[in-house]
mmCIF file of C-alpha atoms in Angstrom:
data_model
loop_
_atom_site.group_PDB
_atom_site.id
_atom_site.type_symbol
_atom_site.label_atom_id
_atom_site.label_comp_id
_atom_site.label_asym_id
_atom_site.label_seq_id
_atom_site.Cartn_x
_atom_site.Cartn_y
_atom_site.Cartn_z
ATOM 1 C CA MET A 20 108.037 83.100 -77.488
ATOM 2 C CA ILE A 21 104.315 82.338 -77.802
ATOM 3 C CA PRO A 22 102.176 81.878 -74.707
ATOM 4 C CA ILE A 23 99.668 79.023 -74.785
ATOM 5 C CA THR A 24 96.753 79.233 -72.245
ATOM 6 C CA GLY A 25 94.744 76.189 -71.182
ATOM 7 C CA LYS A 26 91.541 75.920 -69.338
ATOM 8 C CA ALA A 27 91.193 74.169 -66.042
ATOM 9 C CA HIS A 28 88.230 71.765 -65.523
ATOM 10 C CA ASP A 29 87.165 70.447 -62.097
ATOM 11 C CA LEU A 30 86.467 66.633 -62.340
ATOM 12 C CA GLY A 31 85.277 66.389 -58.851
ATOM 13 C CA ASP A 32 86.863 66.264 -55.310
ATOM 14 C CA GLY A 33 88.980 69.318 -56.178
ATOM 15 C CA PHE A 34 90.771 67.364 -59.076
ATOM 16 C CA PHE A 35 91.522 69.955 -61.728
ATOM 17 C CA VAL A 36 92.876 68.995 -65.175
ATOM 18 C CA THR A 37 94.163 71.781 -67.487
ATOM 19 C CA ARG A 38 94.271 70.914 -71.278
ATOM 20 C CA LEU A 39 97.104 72.826 -72.926
ATOM 21 C CA LEU A 40 97.212 70.996 -76.274
ATOM 22 C CA PRO A 41 95.580 70.939 -78.634
ATOM 23 C CA GLN A 42 94.376 74.544 -78.862
ATOM 24 C CA MET A 43 92.827 76.396 -81.856
ATOM 25 C CA ALA A 44 96.027 78.625 -81.986
ATOM 26 C CA ARG A 45 98.375 75.689 -81.611
ATOM 27 C CA ARG A 46 97.531 72.148 -82.517
ATOM 28 C CA SER A 47 100.914 70.474 -81.686
ATOM 29 C CA ILE A 48 104.482 71.136 -80.444
ATOM 30 C CA GLY A 49 106.799 68.782 -82.296
ATOM 31 C CA PRO A 50 104.911 65.424 -82.062
ATOM 32 C CA PHE A 51 103.094 66.314 -78.900
ATOM 33 C CA VAL A 52 99.461 66.587 -79.926
ATOM 34 C CA PHE A 53 97.878 66.459 -76.381
ATOM 35 C CA PHE A 54 99.067 67.831 -73.093
ATOM 36 C CA ASP A 55 96.959 67.495 -69.992
ATOM 37 C CA TYR A 56 98.305 68.852 -66.591
ATOM 38 C CA PHE A 57 96.546 67.594 -63.524
ATOM 39 C CA GLY A 58 96.616 68.358 -59.822
ATOM 40 C CA PRO A 59 98.126 68.763 -57.378
ATOM 41 C CA VAL A 60 95.173 67.393 -55.472
ATOM 42 C CA ASP A 61 95.008 65.664 -52.063
ATOM 43 C CA PHE A 62 92.635 62.697 -52.096
ATOM 44 C CA ALA A 63 91.127 61.680 -48.737
ATOM 45 C CA PRO A 64 91.208 58.030 -47.808
ATOM 46 C CA GLY A 65 88.974 55.981 -50.009
ATOM 47 C CA LYS A 66 89.141 58.463 -52.810
ATOM 48 C CA GLY A 67 91.093 58.368 -56.060
ATOM 49 C CA ILE A 68 90.800 58.168 -59.825
ATOM 50 C CA ASP A 69 89.204 55.664 -62.010
ATOM 51 C CA VAL A 70 89.773 56.119 -65.700
ATOM 52 C CA ARG A 71 87.711 53.137 -67.077
ATOM 53 C CA PRO A 72 88.967 51.040 -70.113
ATOM 54 C CA HIS A 73 89.045 53.051 -73.298
ATOM 55 C CA PRO A 74 90.819 52.824 -76.772
ATOM 56 C CA HIS A 75 93.461 54.619 -78.612
ATOM 57 C CA ILE A 76 95.033 54.445 -82.099
ATOM 58 C CA GLY A 77 97.770 56.284 -83.960
ATOM 59 C CA LEU A 78 99.603 57.665 -80.910
ATOM 60 C CA ALA A 79 101.720 56.928 -77.912
ATOM 61 C CA THR A 80 100.560 57.965 -74.458
ATOM 62 C CA VAL A 81 103.147 59.258 -72.001
ATOM 63 C CA THR A 82 102.331 59.446 -68.224
ATOM 64 C CA TYR A 83 104.764 61.274 -65.822
ATOM 65 C CA LEU A 84 103.985 62.005 -62.170
ATOM 66 C CA PHE A 85 105.365 64.453 -59.626
ATOM 67 C CA ASP A 86 103.361 63.078 -56.680
ATOM 68 C CA GLY A 87 101.177 59.959 -56.111
ATOM 69 C CA SER A 88 100.887 56.880 -58.182
ATOM 70 C CA GLN A 89 98.610 55.139 -60.831
ATOM 71 C CA MET A 90 97.966 51.626 -61.886
ATOM 72 C CA HIS A 91 98.106 51.009 -65.593
ATOM 73 C CA ARG A 92 96.480 47.989 -67.278
ATOM 74 C CA ASP A 93 96.028 47.292 -70.987
ATOM 75 C CA THR A 94 94.834 44.756 -73.532
ATOM 76 C CA LEU A 95 98.394 43.379 -73.912
ATOM 77 C CA GLY A 96 98.170 42.230 -70.330
ATOM 78 C CA SER A 97 100.506 44.959 -68.976
ATOM 79 C CA VAL A 98 100.002 45.685 -65.272
ATOM 80 C CA GLN A 99 102.280 48.484 -64.062
ATOM 81 C CA GLU A 100 102.205 50.962 -61.081
ATOM 82 C CA ILE A 101 103.782 54.250 -62.017
ATOM 83 C CA LYS A 102 105.408 56.489 -59.400
ATOM 84 C CA PRO A 103 106.954 59.872 -59.479
ATOM 85 C CA GLY A 104 109.841 60.205 -61.900
ATOM 86 C CA ASP A 105 109.011 56.993 -63.735
ATOM 87 C CA VAL A 106 107.780 56.966 -67.262
ATOM 88 C CA ASN A 107 104.919 54.903 -68.806
ATOM 89 C CA TRP A 108 105.008 54.954 -72.564
ATOM 90 C CA MET A 109 102.194 53.108 -74.362
ATOM 91 C CA THR A 110 102.320 52.763 -78.055
ATOM 92 C CA ALA A 111 98.758 52.490 -79.402
ATOM 93 C CA GLY A 112 99.572 52.009 -83.009
ATOM 94 C CA ARG A 113 96.983 49.914 -84.719
ATOM 95 C CA GLY A 114 94.813 49.805 -81.602
ATOM 96 C CA ILE A 115 94.979 49.268 -77.831
ATOM 97 C CA ALA A 116 92.719 49.800 -74.843
ATOM 98 C CA HIS A 117 93.896 50.734 -71.297
ATOM 99 C CA SER A 118 92.745 51.795 -67.874
ATOM 100 C CA GLU A 119 94.298 54.078 -65.225
ATOM 101 C CA ARG A 120 93.269 53.816 -61.647
ATOM 102 C CA THR A 121 94.467 54.550 -58.145
ATOM 103 C CA GLY A 122 95.813 51.358 -56.576
ATOM 104 C CA ASP A 123 93.908 49.823 -53.698
ATOM 105 C CA ALA A 124 96.575 50.435 -51.033
ATOM 106 C CA VAL A 125 97.127 54.089 -52.061
ATOM 107 C CA ARG A 126 93.361 54.762 -52.297
ATOM 108 C CA ALA A 127 92.878 53.330 -48.745
ATOM 109 C CA ALA A 128 95.681 55.444 -47.278
ATOM 110 C CA GLY A 129 94.846 58.790 -49.088
ATOM 111 C CA HIS A 130 97.320 60.511 -51.245
ATOM 112 C CA ARG A 131 98.430 63.526 -53.411
ATOM 113 C CA LEU A 132 98.250 63.154 -57.178
ATOM 114 C CA HIS A 133 100.154 65.616 -59.569
ATOM 115 C CA GLY A 134 101.300 65.000 -63.059
ATOM 116 C CA ILE A 135 101.048 65.260 -66.853
ATOM 117 C CA GLN A 136 99.455 62.914 -69.486
ATOM 118 C CA SER A 137 100.577 63.660 -73.052
ATOM 119 C CA TRP A 138 99.935 62.035 -76.360
ATOM 120 C CA ILE A 139 102.628 61.667 -79.069
ATOM 121 C CA GLY A 140 101.404 61.512 -82.692
ATOM 122 C CA LEU A 141 103.202 58.734 -84.559
ATOM 123 C CA PRO A 142 104.769 59.200 -88.024
ATOM 124 C CA GLN A 143 102.372 58.168 -90.766
ATOM 125 C CA ALA A 144 104.535 55.005 -91.460
ATOM 126 C CA ASP A 145 104.163 53.908 -87.833
ATOM 127 C CA GLU A 146 100.462 54.758 -87.195
ATOM 128 C CA GLU A 147 99.556 51.075 -87.748
ATOM 129 C CA ALA A 148 102.499 49.680 -85.691
ATOM 130 C CA PRO A 149 101.736 46.836 -83.251
ATOM 131 C CA PRO A 150 100.732 48.166 -79.785
ATOM 132 C CA ALA A 151 103.345 47.975 -77.141
ATOM 133 C CA PHE A 152 104.059 49.197 -73.610
ATOM 134 C CA GLN A 153 107.282 50.469 -71.943
ATOM 135 C CA HIS A 154 108.000 51.312 -68.367
ATOM 136 C CA PHE A 155 111.261 52.845 -67.075
ATOM 137 C CA GLY A 156 111.790 53.610 -63.477
ATOM 138 C CA VAL A 157 113.289 56.906 -62.382
ATOM 139 C CA ALA A 158 116.725 55.262 -61.823
ATOM 140 C CA ASP A 159 116.711 54.202 -65.442
ATOM 141 C CA LEU A 160 116.420 57.669 -66.876
ATOM 142 C CA PRO A 161 119.535 59.663 -67.609
ATOM 143 C CA GLU A 162 120.251 62.860 -65.554
ATOM 144 C CA CYS A 163 122.845 65.659 -65.688
ATOM 145 C CA ASP A 164 123.669 68.592 -63.266
ATOM 146 C CA ASP A 165 124.902 71.952 -64.572
ATOM 147 C CA LYS A 166 124.718 75.490 -63.244
ATOM 148 C CA GLY A 167 122.249 74.782 -60.504
ATOM 149 C CA VAL A 168 119.873 72.722 -62.655
ATOM 150 C CA THR A 169 119.323 68.887 -62.468
ATOM 151 C CA LEU A 170 117.778 67.759 -65.732
ATOM 152 C CA ARG A 171 116.207 64.335 -66.221
ATOM 153 C CA LEU A 172 115.542 63.228 -69.798
ATOM 154 C CA ILE A 173 112.135 61.330 -70.009
ATOM 155 C CA ALA A 174 112.172 60.619 -73.743
ATOM 156 C CA GLY A 175 114.195 61.205 -76.820
ATOM 157 C CA GLU A 176 117.584 62.941 -77.131
ATOM 158 C CA ALA A 177 118.583 66.426 -75.841
ATOM 159 C CA PHE A 178 121.098 68.198 -73.650
ATOM 160 C CA GLY A 179 123.662 65.495 -74.376
ATOM 161 C CA LEU A 180 121.458 62.788 -72.961
ATOM 162 C CA THR A 181 119.548 59.841 -74.517
ATOM 163 C CA SER A 182 116.539 58.173 -72.901
ATOM 164 C CA PRO A 183 116.092 54.379 -73.033
ATOM 165 C CA VAL A 184 112.457 54.804 -74.198
ATOM 166 C CA LYS A 185 111.906 53.690 -77.760
ATOM 167 C CA THR A 186 110.427 56.455 -79.801
ATOM 168 C CA PHE A 187 109.408 56.832 -83.367
ATOM 169 C CA SER A 188 110.582 60.379 -84.443
ATOM 170 C CA PRO A 189 113.010 63.050 -83.200
ATOM 171 C CA ILE A 190 111.612 64.208 -79.822
ATOM 172 C CA PHE A 191 112.604 65.311 -76.309
ATOM 173 C CA TYR A 192 110.856 65.494 -73.090
ATOM 174 C CA ALA A 193 112.740 66.565 -69.972
ATOM 175 C CA ASP A 194 112.297 67.482 -66.307
ATOM 176 C CA ALA A 195 114.420 70.338 -65.122
ATOM 177 C CA ARG A 196 114.694 71.178 -61.365
ATOM 178 C CA PHE A 197 116.292 74.497 -60.547
ATOM 179 C CA THR A 198 117.948 75.549 -57.303
ATOM 180 C CA ALA A 199 118.072 79.235 -56.405
ATOM 181 C CA GLY A 200 120.400 80.912 -58.972
ATOM 182 C CA GLY A 201 120.087 78.040 -61.506
ATOM 183 C CA ALA A 202 120.394 78.729 -65.225
ATOM 184 C CA LEU A 203 119.677 76.624 -68.260
ATOM 185 C CA HIS A 204 120.456 77.400 -71.835
ATOM 186 C CA TYR A 205 117.676 76.192 -74.171
ATOM 187 C CA GLY A 206 119.099 75.840 -77.651
ATOM 188 C CA ALA A 207 117.522 75.209 -80.972
ATOM 189 C CA GLU A 208 118.635 71.513 -81.186
ATOM 190 C CA HIS A 209 115.060 70.517 -82.163
ATOM 191 C CA GLU A 210 112.599 72.035 -84.728
ATOM 192 C CA GLU A 211 109.704 72.798 -82.363
ATOM 193 C CA ARG A 212 110.202 73.467 -78.543
ATOM 194 C CA ALA A 213 108.333 74.644 -75.600
ATOM 195 C CA PHE A 214 108.599 74.874 -71.778
ATOM 196 C CA PHE A 215 106.003 74.406 -69.109
ATOM 197 C CA VAL A 216 106.402 75.692 -65.542
ATOM 198 C CA ILE A 217 105.448 73.312 -62.818
ATOM 199 C CA GLU A 218 106.602 75.028 -59.568
ATOM 200 C CA GLY A 219 108.401 78.297 -58.698
ATOM 201 C CA GLU A 220 109.242 80.961 -61.251
ATOM 202 C CA VAL A 221 111.765 81.344 -64.148
ATOM 203 C CA GLN A 222 112.758 84.400 -66.088
ATOM 204 C CA THR A 223 113.709 84.703 -69.789
ATOM 205 C CA PRO A 224 113.888 87.680 -68.695
ATOM 206 C CA GLN A 225 110.121 87.929 -68.562
ATOM 207 C CA VAL A 226 108.838 86.160 -65.383
ATOM 208 C CA HIS A 227 106.842 82.889 -65.930
ATOM 209 C CA GLY A 228 105.045 81.309 -63.021
ATOM 210 C CA PRO A 229 103.274 77.823 -62.445
ATOM 211 C CA GLY A 230 100.965 76.790 -65.229
ATOM 212 C CA ALA A 231 102.708 78.945 -67.955
ATOM 213 C CA LEU A 232 103.290 77.177 -71.302
ATOM 214 C CA LEU A 233 105.458 79.021 -73.765
ATOM 215 C CA ALA A 234 106.229 77.842 -77.293
ATOM 216 C CA LEU A 235 109.619 78.979 -78.797
ATOM 217 C CA GLU A 236 109.798 80.497 -82.220
ATOM 218 C CA PRO A 237 111.849 78.538 -84.844
ATOM 219 C CA GLY A 238 115.592 78.991 -84.138
ATOM 220 C CA GLU A 239 114.923 80.963 -81.009
ATOM 221 C CA GLU A 240 117.390 80.279 -78.148
ATOM 222 C CA ILE A 241 116.857 81.416 -74.590
ATOM 223 C CA THR A 242 118.311 81.086 -71.110
ATOM 224 C CA LEU A 243 115.926 80.120 -68.218
ATOM 225 C CA TYR A 244 116.994 81.665 -64.953
ATOM 226 C CA ALA A 245 115.517 80.943 -61.454
ATOM 227 C CA ASP A 246 115.931 83.157 -58.329
ATOM 228 C CA GLY A 247 114.464 80.412 -56.194
ATOM 229 C CA PRO A 248 113.657 76.710 -56.498
ATOM 230 C CA ALA A 249 111.691 75.936 -59.621
ATOM 231 C CA ARG A 250 110.630 73.090 -61.765
ATOM 232 C CA VAL A 251 110.113 73.188 -65.591
ATOM 233 C CA MET A 252 109.169 70.629 -68.221
ATOM 234 C CA LEU A 253 110.951 71.008 -71.547
ATOM 235 C CA LEU A 254 109.341 69.323 -74.692
ATOM 236 C CA GLY A 255 109.297 69.246 -78.407
ATOM 237 C CA GLY A 256 110.978 67.570 -81.459
ATOM 238 C CA ALA A 257 110.387 67.361 -85.114
ATOM 239 C CA ALA A 258 107.026 68.579 -86.554
ATOM 240 C CA LEU A 259 104.492 65.885 -87.560
ATOM 241 C CA ASP A 260 104.753 64.724 -91.180
ATOM 242 C CA GLY A 261 101.309 66.087 -92.075
ATOM 243 C CA PRO A 262 98.031 67.097 -90.380
ATOM 244 C CA ARG A 263 96.404 64.777 -87.870
ATOM 245 C CA HIS A 264 92.737 64.198 -87.193
ATOM 246 C CA VAL A 265 91.872 64.004 -83.403
ATOM 247 C CA TRP A 266 88.579 62.425 -82.454
ATOM 248 C CA TRP A 267 87.956 61.454 -78.830
ATOM 249 C CA ASN A 268 90.976 59.182 -78.026
ATOM 250 C CA PHE A 269 91.862 58.513 -81.662
ATOM 251 C CA VAL A 270 94.683 60.297 -83.586
ATOM 252 C CA SER A 271 95.351 59.464 -87.221
ATOM 253 C CA SER A 272 96.316 61.009 -90.619
ATOM 254 C CA SER A 273 93.398 59.038 -92.008
ATOM 255 C CA LYS A 274 89.780 59.703 -91.240
ATOM 256 C CA ASP A 275 88.977 56.179 -92.472
ATOM 257 C CA HIS A 276 91.150 54.697 -89.775
ATOM 258 C CA ILE A 277 89.285 56.719 -87.130
ATOM 259 C CA GLU A 278 85.918 55.493 -88.506
ATOM 260 C CA ARG A 279 87.343 51.927 -88.415
ATOM 261 C CA ALA A 280 88.440 52.446 -84.771
ATOM 262 C CA LYS A 281 84.988 53.747 -83.859
ATOM 263 C CA GLN A 282 83.342 50.637 -85.221
ATOM 264 C CA GLU A 283 85.800 48.302 -83.674
ATOM 265 C CA TRP A 284 85.280 49.879 -80.213
ATOM 266 C CA LYS A 285 81.461 49.487 -80.699
ATOM 267 C CA ASP A 286 81.993 45.877 -81.748
ATOM 268 C CA GLY A 287 84.339 45.019 -78.816
ATOM 269 C CA THR A 288 87.167 43.987 -81.071
ATOM 270 C CA PHE A 289 89.841 45.859 -79.151
ATOM 271 C CA GLY A 290 89.831 43.044 -76.610
ATOM 272 C CA LEU A 291 89.501 42.954 -72.899
ATOM 273 C CA ILE A 292 91.892 44.160 -70.202
ATOM 274 C CA PRO A 293 92.890 41.302 -67.857
ATOM 275 C CA GLY A 294 91.982 42.303 -64.295
ATOM 276 C CA ASP A 295 89.714 45.287 -65.506
ATOM 277 C CA ASP A 296 87.081 43.785 -67.766
ATOM 278 C CA GLN A 297 83.821 44.566 -66.093
ATOM 279 C CA GLU A 298 83.272 48.168 -67.409
ATOM 280 C CA PHE A 299 84.405 50.535 -70.146
ATOM 281 C CA ILE A 300 83.851 54.034 -71.462
ATOM 282 C CA PRO A 301 81.331 53.887 -74.353
ATOM 283 C CA LEU A 302 81.972 55.517 -77.630
ATOM 284 C CA PRO A 303 80.636 59.099 -77.528
ATOM 285 C CA GLU A 304 77.509 59.540 -79.605
ATOM 286 C CA PRO A 305 76.682 62.654 -81.584
ATOM 287 C CA LYS A 306 74.137 64.821 -79.867
#
């Protein structure tokens, strides 16, 4: 196993975000090219997050929450609140813009926010696919219980389960909740794999606590044990079909496509987001 260490950044109001992918030592795990862990943070009434409209190409964004909620809007006209255990999967493809904000009622009441945002690199043949948005509630995602572990499959195929989320390459993303004494065999079903500890501790037999991201070696099989309650994310899939360029919110196998996206965002041709068209995040300019 290879440990991957992220760096936490305080975005204000005690809201910490830790970027675990990409790193110089590891650019991706399967098709996962970006992995941001945020919270937990308790927002006072009147406080929340406001990620203004911004663009993406060549990837899919996946939002998954443990606490709180967010309101998603995009240039397709999608309007969707995401709650704990749900999945929002947005395929950027040729290009899309979206925003993520705390809803008015939740903001007024105060709330705890805790979750993960990840980006999935699309195969080269699908990088220019039409943009799309999918939402599945927690009740729509398959689960299984075995040896003290309840496992929910968010996307892909693994552990005998298949998620309803439409994906573009072999992938898996799962939420495993351990009771005391729980054990989970982590086989080599997929080419690249990792696990990320959210709560509690798991042993392999080394002890791994909250915030630990471990990438497994090719073909390596392990068993995760928990002496007490724990929660672990399992992720990976087939390696990307070639290198990817990542610039700001753009991911592509083609530098020309990234340059095109830069110009289109400057020109305003990504379109406006219904209900959130009064502001946007400008294109970063070279210093």
